[in-house]
Structure formats: structure tokens, C-alpha cells
mmCIF file with all atom_site columns, C-alpha atoms in Angstrom:
data_model
loop_
_atom_site.group_PDB
_atom_site.id
_atom_site.type_symbol
_atom_site.label_atom_id
_atom_site.label_alt_id
_atom_site.label_comp_id
_atom_site.label_asym_id
_atom_site.label_entity_id
_atom_site.label_seq_id
_atom_site.pdbx_PDB_ins_code
_atom_site.Cartn_x
_atom_site.Cartn_y
_atom_site.Cartn_z
_atom_site.occupancy
_atom_site.B_iso_or_equiv
_atom_site.pdbx_formal_charge
_atom_site.auth_seq_id
_atom_site.auth_comp_id
_atom_site.auth_asym_id
_atom_site.auth_atom_id
_atom_site.pdbx_PDB_model_num
ATOM 1   C CA . ASP A 1 1   ? -12.638 63.700 85.005  1.00 64.00 ? 1481 ASP A CA 1
ATOM 2   C CA . GLY A 1 2   ? -8.831  62.915 83.416  1.00 71.00 ? 1482 GLY A CA 1
ATOM 3   C CA . GLY A 1 3   ? -6.984  60.263 85.322  1.00 91.00 ? 1483 GLY A CA 1
ATOM 4   C CA . ILE A 1 4   ? -5.706  56.905 84.856  1.00 94.00 ? 1484 ILE A CA 1
ATOM 5   C CA . THR A 1 5   ? -7.780  53.292 85.086  1.00 94.00 ? 1485 THR A CA 1
ATOM 6   C CA . GLN A 1 6   ? -6.693  49.903 85.898  1.00 95.00 ? 1486 GLN A CA 1
ATOM 7   C CA . SER A 1 7   ? -9.128  46.987 85.835  1.00 89.00 ? 1487 SER A CA 1
ATOM 8   C CA . PRO A 1 8   ? -10.105 44.922 87.283  1.00 90.00 ? 1488 PRO A CA 1
ATOM 9   C CA . LYS A 1 9   ? -9.420  45.580 90.532  1.00 91.00 ? 1489 LYS A CA 1
ATOM 10  C CA . TYR A 1 10  ? -9.030  41.925 91.389  1.00 94.00 ? 1490 TYR A CA 1
ATOM 11  C CA . LEU A 1 11  ? -8.119  39.014 89.251  1.00 94.00 ? 1491 LEU A CA 1
ATOM 12  C CA . PHE A 1 12  ? -7.779  35.765 90.006  1.00 94.00 ? 1492 PHE A CA 1
ATOM 13  C CA . ARG A 1 13  ? -5.765  32.845 87.468  1.00 92.00 ? 1493 ARG A CA 1
ATOM 14  C CA . LYS A 1 14  ? -4.887  29.565 87.633  1.00 91.00 ? 1494 LYS A CA 1
ATOM 15  C CA . GLU A 1 15  ? -0.969  29.187 87.687  1.00 91.00 ? 1495 GLU A CA 1
ATOM 16  C CA . GLY A 1 16  ? 0.329   28.577 84.282  1.00 90.00 ? 1496 GLY A CA 1
ATOM 17  C CA . GLN A 1 17  ? -1.987  30.889 82.525  1.00 91.00 ? 1497 GLN A CA 1
ATOM 18  C CA . ASN A 1 18  ? -0.886  34.475 81.113  1.00 93.00 ? 1498 ASN A CA 1
ATOM 19  C CA . VAL A 1 19  ? -2.974  37.261 82.351  1.00 94.00 ? 1499 VAL A CA 1
ATOM 20  C CA . THR A 1 20  ? -3.251  40.894 80.986  1.00 95.00 ? 1500 THR A CA 1
ATOM 21  C CA . LEU A 1 21  ? -3.678  43.783 82.815  1.00 96.00 ? 1501 LEU A CA 1
ATOM 22  C CA . SER A 1 22  ? -5.138  46.940 81.593  1.00 97.00 ? 1502 SER A CA 1
ATOM 23  C CA . CYS A 1 23  ? -3.932  50.686 81.973  1.00 97.00 ? 1503 CYS A CA 1
ATOM 24  C CA . GLU A 1 24  ? -4.968  53.470 80.424  1.00 97.00 ? 1504 GLU A CA 1
ATOM 25  C CA . GLN A 1 25  ? -4.813  57.059 80.807  1.00 96.00 ? 1505 GLN A CA 1
ATOM 26  C CA . ASN A 1 26  ? -6.686  60.237 79.459  1.00 95.00 ? 1506 ASN A CA 1
ATOM 27  C CA . LEU A 1 27  ? -3.822  62.904 80.760  1.00 93.00 ? 1507 LEU A CA 1
ATOM 28  C CA . ASN A 1 28  ? -1.990  62.746 77.800  1.00 92.00 ? 1508 ASN A CA 1
ATOM 29  C CA . HIS A 1 29  ? 1.021   61.871 79.306  1.00 91.00 ? 1509 HIS A CA 1
ATOM 30  C CA . ASP A 1 30  ? 3.764   60.704 77.477  1.00 90.00 ? 1510 ASP A CA 1
ATOM 31  C CA . ALA A 1 31  ? 5.421   58.438 79.959  1.00 90.00 ? 1511 ALA A CA 1
ATOM 32  C CA . MET A 1 32  ? 3.991   55.498 81.472  1.00 93.00 ? 1512 MET A CA 1
ATOM 33  C CA . TYR A 1 33  ? 5.141   53.037 84.196  1.00 93.00 ? 1513 TYR A CA 1
ATOM 34  C CA . TRP A 1 34  ? 4.364   49.237 85.761  1.00 96.00 ? 1514 TRP A CA 1
ATOM 35  C CA . TYR A 1 35  ? 5.225   48.942 89.378  1.00 95.00 ? 1515 TYR A CA 1
ATOM 36  C CA . ARG A 1 36  ? 4.621   45.780 92.102  1.00 95.00 ? 1516 ARG A CA 1
ATOM 37  C CA . GLN A 1 37  ? 3.968   46.072 95.066  1.00 91.00 ? 1517 GLN A CA 1
ATOM 38  C CA . ASP A 1 38  ? 4.155   43.285 97.793  1.00 91.00 ? 1518 ASP A CA 1
ATOM 39  C CA . PRO A 1 39  ? 3.859   43.514 101.497 1.00 82.00 ? 1519 PRO A CA 1
ATOM 40  C CA . GLY A 1 40  ? 6.359   44.802 103.484 1.00 76.00 ? 1520 GLY A CA 1
ATOM 41  C CA . GLN A 1 41  ? 8.680   45.826 100.541 1.00 79.00 ? 1521 GLN A CA 1
ATOM 42  C CA . GLY A 1 42  ? 8.052   49.026 98.353  1.00 83.00 ? 1522 GLY A CA 1
ATOM 43  C CA . LEU A 1 43  ? 7.222   49.693 94.945  1.00 89.00 ? 1523 LEU A CA 1
ATOM 44  C CA . ARG A 1 44  ? 9.611   48.099 92.330  1.00 91.00 ? 1524 ARG A CA 1
ATOM 45  C CA . LEU A 1 45  ? 9.276   49.006 88.854  1.00 92.00 ? 1525 LEU A CA 1
ATOM 46  C CA . ILE A 1 46  ? 8.353   46.577 85.941  1.00 95.00 ? 1526 ILE A CA 1
ATOM 47  C CA . TYR A 1 47  ? 8.544   48.364 82.649  1.00 95.00 ? 1527 TYR A CA 1
ATOM 48  C CA . TYR A 1 48  ? 8.367   51.973 81.476  1.00 92.00 ? 1528 TYR A CA 1
ATOM 49  C CA . SER A 1 49  ? 7.745   53.184 78.347  1.00 92.00 ? 1529 SER A CA 1
ATOM 50  C CA . GLN A 1 50  ? 8.755   57.200 77.567  1.00 88.00 ? 1530 GLN A CA 1
ATOM 51  C CA . ILE A 1 51  ? 6.816   57.311 74.058  1.00 89.00 ? 1531 ILE A CA 1
ATOM 52  C CA . VAL A 1 52  ? 4.616   55.641 72.126  1.00 94.00 ? 1532 VAL A CA 1
ATOM 53  C CA . ASN A 1 53  ? 5.886   52.024 70.418  1.00 95.00 ? 1533 ASN A CA 1
ATOM 54  C CA . ASP A 1 54  ? 9.301   52.063 72.925  1.00 93.00 ? 1534 ASP A CA 1
ATOM 55  C CA . PHE A 1 55  ? 9.341   51.038 76.591  1.00 94.00 ? 1535 PHE A CA 1
ATOM 56  C CA . GLN A 1 56  ? 12.502  49.510 78.483  1.00 92.00 ? 1536 GLN A CA 1
ATOM 57  C CA . LYS A 1 57  ? 12.971  46.632 81.194  1.00 93.00 ? 1537 LYS A CA 1
ATOM 58  C CA . GLY A 1 58  ? 12.786  48.063 84.765  1.00 91.00 ? 1538 GLY A CA 1
ATOM 59  C CA . ASP A 1 59  ? 14.430  46.150 87.870  1.00 89.00 ? 1539 ASP A CA 1
ATOM 60  C CA . ILE A 1 60  ? 11.983  43.110 87.793  1.00 94.00 ? 1540 ILE A CA 1
ATOM 61  C CA . ALA A 1 61  ? 10.942  42.660 84.147  1.00 96.00 ? 1541 ALA A CA 1
ATOM 62  C CA . GLU A 1 62  ? 11.851  39.131 84.197  1.00 96.00 ? 1542 GLU A CA 1
ATOM 63  C CA . GLY A 1 63  ? 8.182   37.006 83.387  1.00 96.00 ? 1543 GLY A CA 1
ATOM 64  C CA . TYR A 1 64  ? 6.515   39.955 82.210  1.00 97.00 ? 1544 TYR A CA 1
ATOM 65  C CA . SER A 1 65  ? 5.805   41.773 78.764  1.00 97.00 ? 1545 SER A CA 1
ATOM 66  C CA . VAL A 1 66  ? 4.552   45.195 78.111  1.00 98.00 ? 1546 VAL A CA 1
ATOM 67  C CA . SER A 1 67  ? 3.504   46.892 74.420  1.00 97.00 ? 1547 SER A CA 1
ATOM 68  C CA . ARG A 1 68  ? 3.099   50.874 73.888  1.00 97.00 ? 1548 ARG A CA 1
ATOM 69  C CA . GLU A 1 69  ? 0.471   50.494 70.390  1.00 97.00 ? 1549 GLU A CA 1
ATOM 70  C CA . LYS A 1 70  ? -1.002  53.923 71.654  1.00 96.00 ? 1550 LYS A CA 1
ATOM 71  C CA . LYS A 1 71  ? -0.128  56.514 74.067  1.00 96.00 ? 1551 LYS A CA 1
ATOM 72  C CA . GLU A 1 72  ? -2.826  56.268 76.695  1.00 97.00 ? 1552 GLU A CA 1
ATOM 73  C CA . SER A 1 73  ? -2.593  52.215 76.899  1.00 97.00 ? 1553 SER A CA 1
ATOM 74  C CA . PHE A 1 74  ? -0.018  50.294 78.579  1.00 97.00 ? 1554 PHE A CA 1
ATOM 75  C CA . PRO A 1 75  ? -0.681  47.068 78.801  1.00 97.00 ? 1555 PRO A CA 1
ATOM 76  C CA . LEU A 1 76  ? 0.782   44.153 80.836  1.00 97.00 ? 1556 LEU A CA 1
ATOM 77  C CA . THR A 1 77  ? 1.147   40.438 80.696  1.00 97.00 ? 1557 THR A CA 1
ATOM 78  C CA . VAL A 1 78  ? 2.032   38.333 83.616  1.00 96.00 ? 1558 VAL A CA 1
ATOM 79  C CA . THR A 1 79  ? 3.844   35.479 81.687  1.00 94.00 ? 1559 THR A CA 1
ATOM 80  C CA . SER A 1 80  ? 3.518   31.831 83.052  1.00 89.00 ? 1560 SER A CA 1
ATOM 81  C CA . ALA A 1 81  ? 7.480   32.309 83.294  1.00 88.00 ? 1561 ALA A CA 1
ATOM 82  C CA . GLN A 1 82  ? 7.361   34.845 86.736  1.00 89.00 ? 1562 GLN A CA 1
ATOM 83  C CA . LYS A 1 83  ? 7.411   32.245 89.418  1.00 89.00 ? 1563 LYS A CA 1
ATOM 84  C CA . ASN A 1 84  ? 5.745   34.900 92.346  1.00 91.00 ? 1564 ASN A CA 1
ATOM 85  C CA . PRO A 1 85  ? 2.949   36.474 90.345  1.00 93.00 ? 1565 PRO A CA 1
ATOM 86  C CA . THR A 1 86  ? 0.615   37.201 93.149  1.00 95.00 ? 1566 THR A CA 1
ATOM 87  C CA . ALA A 1 87  ? 0.965   40.791 94.120  1.00 95.00 ? 1567 ALA A CA 1
ATOM 88  C CA . PHE A 1 88  ? -0.582  44.203 93.656  1.00 93.00 ? 1568 PHE A CA 1
ATOM 89  C CA . TYR A 1 89  ? 0.132   46.214 90.309  1.00 96.00 ? 1569 TYR A CA 1
ATOM 90  C CA . LEU A 1 90  ? 0.040   49.888 89.915  1.00 95.00 ? 1570 LEU A CA 1
ATOM 91  C CA . CYS A 1 91  ? 0.282   51.875 86.985  1.00 95.00 ? 1571 CYS A CA 1
ATOM 92  C CA . ALA A 1 92  ? 1.813   55.436 86.449  1.00 93.00 ? 1572 ALA A CA 1
ATOM 93  C CA . SER A 1 93  ? 1.940   57.791 84.400  1.00 93.00 ? 1573 SER A CA 1
ATOM 94  C CA . THR A 1 94  ? 3.932   61.273 83.936  1.00 89.00 ? 1574 THR A CA 1
ATOM 95  C CA . LEU A 1 95  ? 4.543   64.425 81.450  1.00 85.00 ? 1575 LEU A CA 1
ATOM 96  C CA . ALA A 1 96  ? 7.980   63.656 79.216  1.00 74.00 ? 1576 ALA A CA 1
ATOM 97  C CA . GLY A 1 97  ? 9.804   66.631 79.544  1.00 53.00 ? 1577 GLY A CA 1
ATOM 98  C CA . GLY A 1 98  ? 10.384  69.019 81.671  1.00 48.00 ? 1578 GLY A CA 1
ATOM 99  C CA . GLN A 1 99  ? 11.393  69.250 86.032  1.00 54.00 ? 1579 GLN A CA 1
ATOM 100 C CA . SER A 1 100 ? 9.874   68.166 89.051  1.00 57.00 ? 1580 SER A CA 1
ATOM 101 C CA . TYR A 1 101 ? 6.693   66.357 87.479  1.00 72.00 ? 1581 TYR A CA 1
ATOM 102 C CA . GLU A 1 102 ? 4.611   63.936 89.530  1.00 80.00 ? 1582 GLU A CA 1
ATOM 103 C CA . GLN A 1 103 ? 3.884   60.404 88.880  1.00 86.00 ? 1583 GLN A CA 1
ATOM 104 C CA . TYR A 1 104 ? -0.302  59.666 88.870  1.00 90.00 ? 1584 TYR A CA 1
ATOM 105 C CA . PHE A 1 105 ? -1.099  56.359 90.156  1.00 92.00 ? 1585 PHE A CA 1
ATOM 106 C CA . GLY A 1 106 ? -4.166  54.451 89.115  1.00 94.00 ? 1586 GLY A CA 1
ATOM 107 C CA . PRO A 1 107 ? -6.105  52.285 91.984  1.00 92.00 ? 1587 PRO A CA 1
ATOM 108 C CA . GLY A 1 108 ? -4.120  49.092 91.359  1.00 93.00 ? 1588 GLY A CA 1
ATOM 109 C CA . THR A 1 109 ? -4.746  45.440 90.569  1.00 95.00 ? 1589 THR A CA 1
ATOM 110 C CA . ARG A 1 110 ? -4.658  42.821 92.783  1.00 94.00 ? 1590 ARG A CA 1
ATOM 111 C CA . LEU A 1 111 ? -3.550  39.432 91.016  1.00 95.00 ? 1591 LEU A CA 1
ATOM 112 C CA . THR A 1 112 ? -3.720  36.385 92.603  1.00 95.00 ? 1592 THR A CA 1
ATOM 113 C CA . VAL A 1 113 ? -2.476  33.081 91.314  1.00 93.00 ? 1593 VAL A CA 1
ATOM 114 C CA . THR A 1 114 ? -3.591  29.565 92.201  1.00 91.00 ? 1594 THR A CA 1
ATOM 115 C CA . GLY B 2 1   ? 23.255  53.594 93.406  1.00 76.00 ? 794  GLY B CA 1
ATOM 116 C CA . ASN B 2 2   ? 20.095  54.821 94.226  1.00 80.00 ? 795  ASN B CA 1
ATOM 117 C CA . SER B 2 3   ? 18.228  53.956 97.341  1.00 86.00 ? 796  SER B CA 1
ATOM 118 C CA . VAL B 2 4   ? 15.156  54.995 99.894  1.00 92.00 ? 797  VAL B CA 1
ATOM 119 C CA . THR B 2 5   ? 15.441  54.078 103.494 1.00 93.00 ? 798  THR B CA 1
ATOM 120 C CA . GLN B 2 6   ? 12.229  54.682 105.353 1.00 93.00 ? 799  GLN B CA 1
ATOM 121 C CA . MET B 2 7   ? 11.594  53.841 108.878 1.00 84.00 ? 800  MET B CA 1
ATOM 122 C CA . GLU B 2 8   ? 10.245  50.834 109.670 1.00 82.00 ? 801  GLU B CA 1
ATOM 123 C CA . GLY B 2 9   ? 6.421   50.813 110.600 1.00 84.00 ? 802  GLY B CA 1
ATOM 124 C CA . PRO B 2 10  ? 3.705   50.228 111.983 1.00 93.00 ? 803  PRO B CA 1
ATOM 125 C CA . VAL B 2 11  ? 3.491   53.167 113.290 1.00 96.00 ? 804  VAL B CA 1
ATOM 126 C CA . THR B 2 12  ? 0.166   53.647 115.586 1.00 97.00 ? 805  THR B CA 1
ATOM 127 C CA . LEU B 2 13  ? -0.379  57.090 117.668 1.00 97.00 ? 806  LEU B CA 1
ATOM 128 C CA . SER B 2 14  ? -3.252  58.991 119.398 1.00 97.00 ? 807  SER B CA 1
ATOM 129 C CA . GLU B 2 15  ? -5.114  61.644 117.501 1.00 97.00 ? 808  GLU B CA 1
ATOM 130 C CA . GLU B 2 16  ? -3.719  64.781 117.618 1.00 97.00 ? 809  GLU B CA 1
ATOM 131 C CA . ALA B 2 17  ? 0.261   63.474 118.452 1.00 98.00 ? 810  ALA B CA 1
ATOM 132 C CA . PHE B 2 18  ? 2.771   64.637 116.704 1.00 98.00 ? 811  PHE B CA 1
ATOM 133 C CA . LEU B 2 19  ? 4.195   62.151 113.599 1.00 97.00 ? 812  LEU B CA 1
ATOM 134 C CA . THR B 2 20  ? 7.690   61.682 112.573 1.00 97.00 ? 813  THR B CA 1
ATOM 135 C CA . ILE B 2 21  ? 8.588   59.424 109.992 1.00 97.00 ? 814  ILE B CA 1
ATOM 136 C CA . ASN B 2 22  ? 12.328  59.298 108.965 1.00 97.00 ? 815  ASN B CA 1
ATOM 137 C CA . CYS B 2 23  ? 13.510  59.043 105.353 1.00 97.00 ? 816  CYS B CA 1
ATOM 138 C CA . THR B 2 24  ? 16.878  58.601 103.993 1.00 97.00 ? 817  THR B CA 1
ATOM 139 C CA . TYR B 2 25  ? 18.745  58.879 101.051 1.00 95.00 ? 818  TYR B CA 1
ATOM 140 C CA . THR B 2 26  ? 21.382  57.506 98.482  1.00 92.00 ? 819  THR B CA 1
ATOM 141 C CA . ALA B 2 27  ? 22.137  59.452 95.369  1.00 87.00 ? 820  ALA B CA 1
ATOM 142 C CA . THR B 2 28  ? 24.633  60.815 93.352  1.00 79.00 ? 821  THR B CA 1
ATOM 143 C CA . GLY B 2 29  ? 24.029  64.446 92.013  1.00 78.00 ? 822  GLY B CA 1
ATOM 144 C CA . TYR B 2 30  ? 21.035  66.262 92.831  1.00 81.00 ? 823  TYR B CA 1
ATOM 145 C CA . PRO B 2 31  ? 17.576  64.027 93.033  1.00 88.00 ? 824  PRO B CA 1
ATOM 146 C CA . SER B 2 32  ? 14.239  65.698 93.660  1.00 90.00 ? 825  SER B CA 1
ATOM 147 C CA . LEU B 2 33  ? 12.155  63.520 96.536  1.00 93.00 ? 826  LEU B CA 1
ATOM 148 C CA . PHE B 2 34  ? 8.706   62.912 97.297  1.00 94.00 ? 827  PHE B CA 1
ATOM 149 C CA . TRP B 2 35  ? 6.426   61.671 99.829  1.00 96.00 ? 828  TRP B CA 1
ATOM 150 C CA . TYR B 2 36  ? 3.702   59.636 98.731  1.00 96.00 ? 829  TYR B CA 1
ATOM 151 C CA . VAL B 2 37  ? 0.434   58.470 100.297 1.00 96.00 ? 830  VAL B CA 1
ATOM 152 C CA . GLN B 2 38  ? -1.450  55.194 99.598  1.00 93.00 ? 831  GLN B CA 1
ATOM 153 C CA . TYR B 2 39  ? -5.072  55.009 101.505 1.00 92.00 ? 832  TYR B CA 1
ATOM 154 C CA . PRO B 2 40  ? -6.423  51.759 101.508 1.00 86.00 ? 833  PRO B CA 1
ATOM 155 C CA . GLY B 2 41  ? -7.186  49.452 98.425  1.00 81.00 ? 834  GLY B CA 1
ATOM 156 C CA . GLU B 2 42  ? -5.910  52.797 96.471  1.00 84.00 ? 835  GLU B CA 1
ATOM 157 C CA . GLY B 2 43  ? -2.968  53.751 94.069  1.00 86.00 ? 836  GLY B CA 1
ATOM 158 C CA . LEU B 2 44  ? -0.359  56.332 95.786  1.00 91.00 ? 837  LEU B CA 1
ATOM 159 C CA . GLN B 2 45  ? -1.231  60.228 95.755  1.00 93.00 ? 838  GLN B CA 1
ATOM 160 C CA . LEU B 2 46  ? 1.523   62.450 95.957  1.00 93.00 ? 839  LEU B CA 1
ATOM 161 C CA . LEU B 2 47  ? 1.966   64.270 99.179  1.00 96.00 ? 840  LEU B CA 1
ATOM 162 C CA . LEU B 2 48  ? 4.164   66.508 98.697  1.00 96.00 ? 841  LEU B CA 1
ATOM 163 C CA . LYS B 2 49  ? 7.748   66.974 96.875  1.00 94.00 ? 842  LYS B CA 1
ATOM 164 C CA . ALA B 2 50  ? 11.006  68.832 97.331  1.00 94.00 ? 843  ALA B CA 1
ATOM 165 C CA . THR B 2 51  ? 13.472  69.386 94.261  1.00 89.00 ? 844  THR B CA 1
ATOM 166 C CA . LYS B 2 52  ? 16.408  71.147 95.824  1.00 89.00 ? 845  LYS B CA 1
ATOM 167 C CA . ALA B 2 53  ? 18.214  71.420 98.863  1.00 92.00 ? 846  ALA B CA 1
ATOM 168 C CA . ASP B 2 54  ? 16.755  73.486 101.842 1.00 94.00 ? 847  ASP B CA 1
ATOM 169 C CA . ASP B 2 55  ? 13.372  73.312 99.602  1.00 95.00 ? 848  ASP B CA 1
ATOM 170 C CA . LYS B 2 56  ? 10.009  72.654 102.278 1.00 97.00 ? 849  LYS B CA 1
ATOM 171 C CA . GLY B 2 57  ? 6.958   70.339 100.460 1.00 96.00 ? 850  GLY B CA 1
ATOM 172 C CA . SER B 2 58  ? 4.161   71.360 102.621 1.00 97.00 ? 851  SER B CA 1
ATOM 173 C CA . ASN B 2 59  ? 0.617   70.074 102.197 1.00 97.00 ? 852  ASN B CA 1
ATOM 174 C CA . LYS B 2 60  ? -2.612  68.879 104.168 1.00 95.00 ? 853  LYS B CA 1
ATOM 175 C CA . GLY B 2 61  ? -0.560  69.601 107.229 1.00 97.00 ? 854  GLY B CA 1
ATOM 176 C CA . PHE B 2 62  ? 2.456   67.339 106.673 1.00 98.00 ? 855  PHE B CA 1
ATOM 177 C CA . GLU B 2 63  ? 5.792   68.933 105.735 1.00 98.00 ? 856  GLU B CA 1
ATOM 178 C CA . ALA B 2 64  ? 9.420   67.760 104.945 1.00 98.00 ? 857  ALA B CA 1
ATOM 179 C CA . THR B 2 65  ? 12.690  69.355 104.385 1.00 97.00 ? 858  THR B CA 1
ATOM 180 C CA . TYR B 2 66  ? 15.101  68.197 101.764 1.00 96.00 ? 859  TYR B CA 1
ATOM 181 C CA . ARG B 2 67  ? 18.483  68.352 103.936 1.00 96.00 ? 860  ARG B CA 1
ATOM 182 C CA . LYS B 2 68  ? 21.640  68.031 101.492 1.00 93.00 ? 861  LYS B CA 1
ATOM 183 C CA . GLU B 2 69  ? 23.906  67.853 104.659 1.00 93.00 ? 862  GLU B CA 1
ATOM 184 C CA . THR B 2 70  ? 22.180  64.464 106.328 1.00 95.00 ? 863  THR B CA 1
ATOM 185 C CA . THR B 2 71  ? 20.934  63.542 103.160 1.00 95.00 ? 864  THR B CA 1
ATOM 186 C CA . SER B 2 72  ? 17.214  63.467 104.947 1.00 96.00 ? 865  SER B CA 1
ATOM 187 C CA . PHE B 2 73  ? 13.820  63.792 104.190 1.00 97.00 ? 866  PHE B CA 1
ATOM 188 C CA . HIS B 2 74  ? 11.739  63.460 106.942 1.00 98.00 ? 867  HIS B CA 1
ATOM 189 C CA . LEU B 2 75  ? 7.995   63.502 107.003 1.00 98.00 ? 868  LEU B CA 1
ATOM 190 C CA . GLU B 2 76  ? 6.313   65.434 110.392 1.00 98.00 ? 869  GLU B CA 1
ATOM 191 C CA . LYS B 2 77  ? 2.764   66.545 110.828 1.00 98.00 ? 870  LYS B CA 1
ATOM 192 C CA . GLY B 2 78  ? 1.725   68.583 114.041 1.00 97.00 ? 871  GLY B CA 1
ATOM 193 C CA . SER B 2 79  ? -0.963  66.751 115.266 1.00 96.00 ? 872  SER B CA 1
ATOM 194 C CA . VAL B 2 80  ? -2.399  63.835 113.136 1.00 98.00 ? 873  VAL B CA 1
ATOM 195 C CA . GLN B 2 81  ? -6.165  62.963 112.726 1.00 97.00 ? 874  GLN B CA 1
ATOM 196 C CA . VAL B 2 82  ? -7.817  59.430 111.913 1.00 97.00 ? 875  VAL B CA 1
ATOM 197 C CA . SER B 2 83  ? -8.207  59.907 108.371 1.00 96.00 ? 876  SER B CA 1
ATOM 198 C CA . ASP B 2 84  ? -4.498  60.398 108.029 1.00 97.00 ? 877  ASP B CA 1
ATOM 199 C CA . SER B 2 85  ? -4.107  56.455 108.881 1.00 97.00 ? 878  SER B CA 1
ATOM 200 C CA . ALA B 2 86  ? -2.255  54.769 105.425 1.00 96.00 ? 879  ALA B CA 1
ATOM 201 C CA . VAL B 2 87  ? 0.686   53.737 104.380 1.00 94.00 ? 880  VAL B CA 1
ATOM 202 C CA . TYR B 2 88  ? 3.098   56.525 103.461 1.00 96.00 ? 881  TYR B CA 1
ATOM 203 C CA . PHE B 2 89  ? 6.185   55.987 101.028 1.00 95.00 ? 882  PHE B CA 1
ATOM 204 C CA . CYS B 2 90  ? 9.470   58.205 100.498 1.00 96.00 ? 883  CYS B CA 1
ATOM 205 C CA . ALA B 2 91  ? 10.873  58.104 96.806  1.00 93.00 ? 884  ALA B CA 1
ATOM 206 C CA . LEU B 2 92  ? 13.189  60.068 94.838  1.00 91.00 ? 885  LEU B CA 1
ATOM 207 C CA . ARG B 2 93  ? 13.890  60.636 91.323  1.00 86.00 ? 886  ARG B CA 1
ATOM 208 C CA . TYR B 2 94  ? 16.775  60.855 90.243  1.00 74.00 ? 887  TYR B CA 1
ATOM 209 C CA . GLN B 2 95  ? 17.579  63.527 87.577  1.00 63.00 ? 888  GLN B CA 1
ATOM 210 C CA . THR B 2 96  ? 17.889  61.471 84.351  1.00 62.00 ? 889  THR B CA 1
ATOM 211 C CA . GLY B 2 97  ? 15.296  61.516 81.430  1.00 57.00 ? 890  GLY B CA 1
ATOM 212 C CA . ALA B 2 98  ? 13.959  58.656 82.131  1.00 63.00 ? 891  ALA B CA 1
ATOM 213 C CA . ASN B 2 99  ? 11.855  59.748 85.609  1.00 68.00 ? 892  ASN B CA 1
ATOM 214 C CA . ASN B 2 100 ? 12.321  57.014 87.540  1.00 78.00 ? 893  ASN B CA 1
ATOM 215 C CA . LEU B 2 101 ? 11.178  56.720 90.898  1.00 85.00 ? 894  LEU B CA 1
ATOM 216 C CA . PHE B 2 102 ? 12.991  54.570 93.504  1.00 87.00 ? 895  PHE B CA 1
ATOM 217 C CA . PHE B 2 103 ? 10.771  54.156 96.557  1.00 91.00 ? 896  PHE B CA 1
ATOM 218 C CA . GLY B 2 104 ? 11.005  53.080 100.131 1.00 92.00 ? 897  GLY B CA 1
ATOM 219 C CA . THR B 2 105 ? 9.451   50.059 101.774 1.00 92.00 ? 898  THR B CA 1
ATOM 220 C CA . GLY B 2 106 ? 6.750   52.297 103.187 1.00 93.00 ? 899  GLY B CA 1
ATOM 221 C CA . THR B 2 107 ? 5.507   53.069 106.359 1.00 95.00 ? 900  THR B CA 1
ATOM 222 C CA . ARG B 2 108 ? 2.185   52.605 107.771 1.00 94.00 ? 901  ARG B CA 1
ATOM 223 C CA . LEU B 2 109 ? 0.385   54.793 109.720 1.00 96.00 ? 902  LEU B CA 1
ATOM 224 C CA . THR B 2 110 ? -2.408  54.212 112.216 1.00 97.00 ? 903  THR B CA 1
ATOM 225 C CA . VAL B 2 111 ? -4.402  56.805 114.095 1.00 97.00 ? 904  VAL B CA 1
ATOM 226 C CA . ILE B 2 112 ? -6.527  56.351 116.706 1.00 97.00 ? 905  ILE B CA 1
ATOM 227 C CA . PRO B 2 113 ? -9.214  57.964 118.114 1.00 95.00 ? 906  PRO B CA 1
#
């Protein structure tokens, strides 16, 4: 079965610690995305990557970092510089090129920082 | 810039009621428009889409028509079911190479038996 996996589903960390969220896809998609979802707000784009070894900041990149060393993997690190890290994080992927292709989403990771 | 304004929720309906969730957008050019659905504790799934003016997207009894003259993409369903309870997001994809989506704030729908 093709899809996107995010692990773990729930993650707890102490304030001041960096934490890395996993995102893996076996859809052979070129582009991958990280979004943050907060209650009462839509999804906000953190980072995206169109191809391996390249990525761009989204609307709310401060306090986050990413890497794209492999096509199928796009891990997100929430650093201690992120002032309000508790949120639901969603990873997505899509084919690059062409028209009107949809973004496929993973099941999400709920991060709680105390 | 690009933005999506969505009807605020929550919305509570009885089973078999008619559903409308309003969505309007601001964009230059000719964006593609999407409705995504998020069931409790899950990621988002594409519900339907439309890529040009007057296109109608439809899926699982839901419909939305791309209205360029009113910059709208309202979601409708004639008869909702309890299983339709979820959060619905309207989204816009601007025609650039990045394929980035701009999301509305989401509307929570609860259908009661």
C-alpha cells in the first residue's frame, strides 16, 4: 500500500529540547511539505521541498529545520527556538510537475511540549 | 496575496439535513480550488477539486462549483449523515511551480442522529 507515514502519533518533550518528527512516503512523489495545525486555525506551511537536497521556507519556518537527503524522507526538527511548539504537525507530498495534482497527507504527529 | 475565507463553525445539523459551507478566495490569476476533509485524529483527505471557472467538483454526495464572478467555492451536500462529521477545509493552489496550498481555517461539522 502506498502512502505517507508519520511517527510517532503522539510525542511529548520537555521545553528546551530539540525533537525530530519523521515523515516517509513510498508514493515516489518529488515534493514534500510540513504543515502545522493549531485549534481554530487552518494549516500553515512550515517548509517544503521540491526535490532532493533542496528545500524552502514556508510561512512560519522560524524555530524549525528540515533536511531532504532522500526522496522518500523529509524529517522536521522542532528546535528549542520555537516559542510555541505544541501543535499537530502534518506532512504531505505531491507529484511535481503537471497540473492539479493533489497533496496526500500523513496521519499527523501531535507534539506536546511542557 | 492569496487567501481563503471560510465560514466559521462549528456547524451542527440533524441527519438528512442540507449542508452548505461557504468559501471565498482572493487570488490573482486562475487558482485551482480544493475541499479537504479531516476526520477525528487523522490527516487530511482530498474530498473534491475544481481547476477552472464553472467546473463542478463532486465526491461522496458533496459538490462545489468554482464561481469566478463571486470568487467562491461553496461546499454542499443534499443529505448529510452522521459519518460526515469532520472538519472541512477549503484550499487554493496558485498556479506556480511550488504547488503550495493556502488553507482556510476549517469548519467543524457535527451531524446528530
